[in-house]
CSV table of C-alpha atoms in Angstrom, one decimal:
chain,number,residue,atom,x,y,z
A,185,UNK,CA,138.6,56.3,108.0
A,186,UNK,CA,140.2,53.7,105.1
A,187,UNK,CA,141.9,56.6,102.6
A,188,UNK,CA,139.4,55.6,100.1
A,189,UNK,CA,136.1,55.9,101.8
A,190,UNK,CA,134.2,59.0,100.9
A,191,UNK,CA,134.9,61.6,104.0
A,192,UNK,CA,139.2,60.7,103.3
A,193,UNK,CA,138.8,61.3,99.6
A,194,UNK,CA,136.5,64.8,100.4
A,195,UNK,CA,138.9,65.9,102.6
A,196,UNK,CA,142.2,65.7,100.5
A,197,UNK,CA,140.2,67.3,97.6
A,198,UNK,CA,139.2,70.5,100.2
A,199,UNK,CA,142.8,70.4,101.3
A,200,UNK,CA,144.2,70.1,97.7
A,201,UNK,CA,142.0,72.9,96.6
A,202,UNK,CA,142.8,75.4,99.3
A,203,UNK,CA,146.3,74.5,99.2
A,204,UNK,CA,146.4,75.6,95.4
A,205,UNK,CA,143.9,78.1,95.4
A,206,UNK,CA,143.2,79.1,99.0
A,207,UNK,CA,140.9,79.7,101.7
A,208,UNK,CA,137.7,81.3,99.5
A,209,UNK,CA,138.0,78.6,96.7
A,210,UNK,CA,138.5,75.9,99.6
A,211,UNK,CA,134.8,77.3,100.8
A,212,UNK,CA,133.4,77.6,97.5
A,213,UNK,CA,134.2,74.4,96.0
A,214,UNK,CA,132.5,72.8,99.2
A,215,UNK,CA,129.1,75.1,98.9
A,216,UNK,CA,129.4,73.6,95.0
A,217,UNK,CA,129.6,69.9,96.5
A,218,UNK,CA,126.9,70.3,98.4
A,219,UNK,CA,124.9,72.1,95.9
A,220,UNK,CA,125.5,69.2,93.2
A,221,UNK,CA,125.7,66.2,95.6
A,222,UNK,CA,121.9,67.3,97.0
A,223,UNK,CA,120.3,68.2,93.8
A,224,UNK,CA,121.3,64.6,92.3
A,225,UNK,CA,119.6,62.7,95.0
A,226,UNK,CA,116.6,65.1,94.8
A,227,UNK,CA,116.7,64.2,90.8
A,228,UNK,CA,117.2,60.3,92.1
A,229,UNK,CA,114.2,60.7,94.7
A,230,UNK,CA,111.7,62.1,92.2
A,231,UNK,CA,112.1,59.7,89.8
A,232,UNK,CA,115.0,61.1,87.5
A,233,UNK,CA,118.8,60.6,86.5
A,234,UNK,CA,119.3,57.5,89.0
A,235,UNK,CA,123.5,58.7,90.1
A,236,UNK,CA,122.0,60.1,92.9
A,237,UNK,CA,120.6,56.6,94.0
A,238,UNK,CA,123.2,54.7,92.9
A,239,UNK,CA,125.9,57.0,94.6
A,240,UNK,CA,123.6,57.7,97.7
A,241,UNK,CA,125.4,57.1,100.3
A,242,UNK,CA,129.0,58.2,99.3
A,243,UNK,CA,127.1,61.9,98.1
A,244,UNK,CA,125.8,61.7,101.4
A,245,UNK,CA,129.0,61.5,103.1
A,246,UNK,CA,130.4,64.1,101.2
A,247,UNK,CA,128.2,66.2,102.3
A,248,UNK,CA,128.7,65.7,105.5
A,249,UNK,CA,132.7,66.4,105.7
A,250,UNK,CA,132.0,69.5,103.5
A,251,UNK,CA,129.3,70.8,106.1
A,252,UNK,CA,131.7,69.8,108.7
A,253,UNK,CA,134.6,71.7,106.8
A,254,UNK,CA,131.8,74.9,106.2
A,255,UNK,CA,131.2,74.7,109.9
A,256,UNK,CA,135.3,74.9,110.9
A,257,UNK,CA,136.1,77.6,108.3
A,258,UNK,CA,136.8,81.4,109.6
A,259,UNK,CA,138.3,83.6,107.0
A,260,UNK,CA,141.9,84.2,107.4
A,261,UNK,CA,143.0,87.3,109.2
């Protein structure tokens, strides 16, 4: 992965985030990605605000390192 393609850039912004603000914001701010990153291509697929198709791809790649990230996570002891 180039350190600009999608999964680099989601992955220093996870490890920025729980690096400031920990673990349970690390996890959050990924469930928020995915939240926002899914409803704007369901918005671009129905026919509405067109980010989602534009950005379709990258969103979907997001998604992917933050369900990957979800998937790795246990809460610290």
């Amino acid at each position: 992965m180039a350190a600009d393609d999608p999964e680099s850039q989601e992955s220093e912004r996870l490890a920025f985030v729980g690096g400031r603000d920990g673990w349970a914001a690390a996890v959050a701010f990924a469930r928020q990605g995915i939240a926002q990153y899914e409803s704007a291509i369901r918005e671009s697929d129905s026919g509405g605000n067109q980010y989602g198709a534009a950005y379709r791809e990258s969103l979907l790649a997001s998604i992917r390192v933050y369900r990957e990230y979800l998937q790795k996570q246990e809460p610290p002891a």
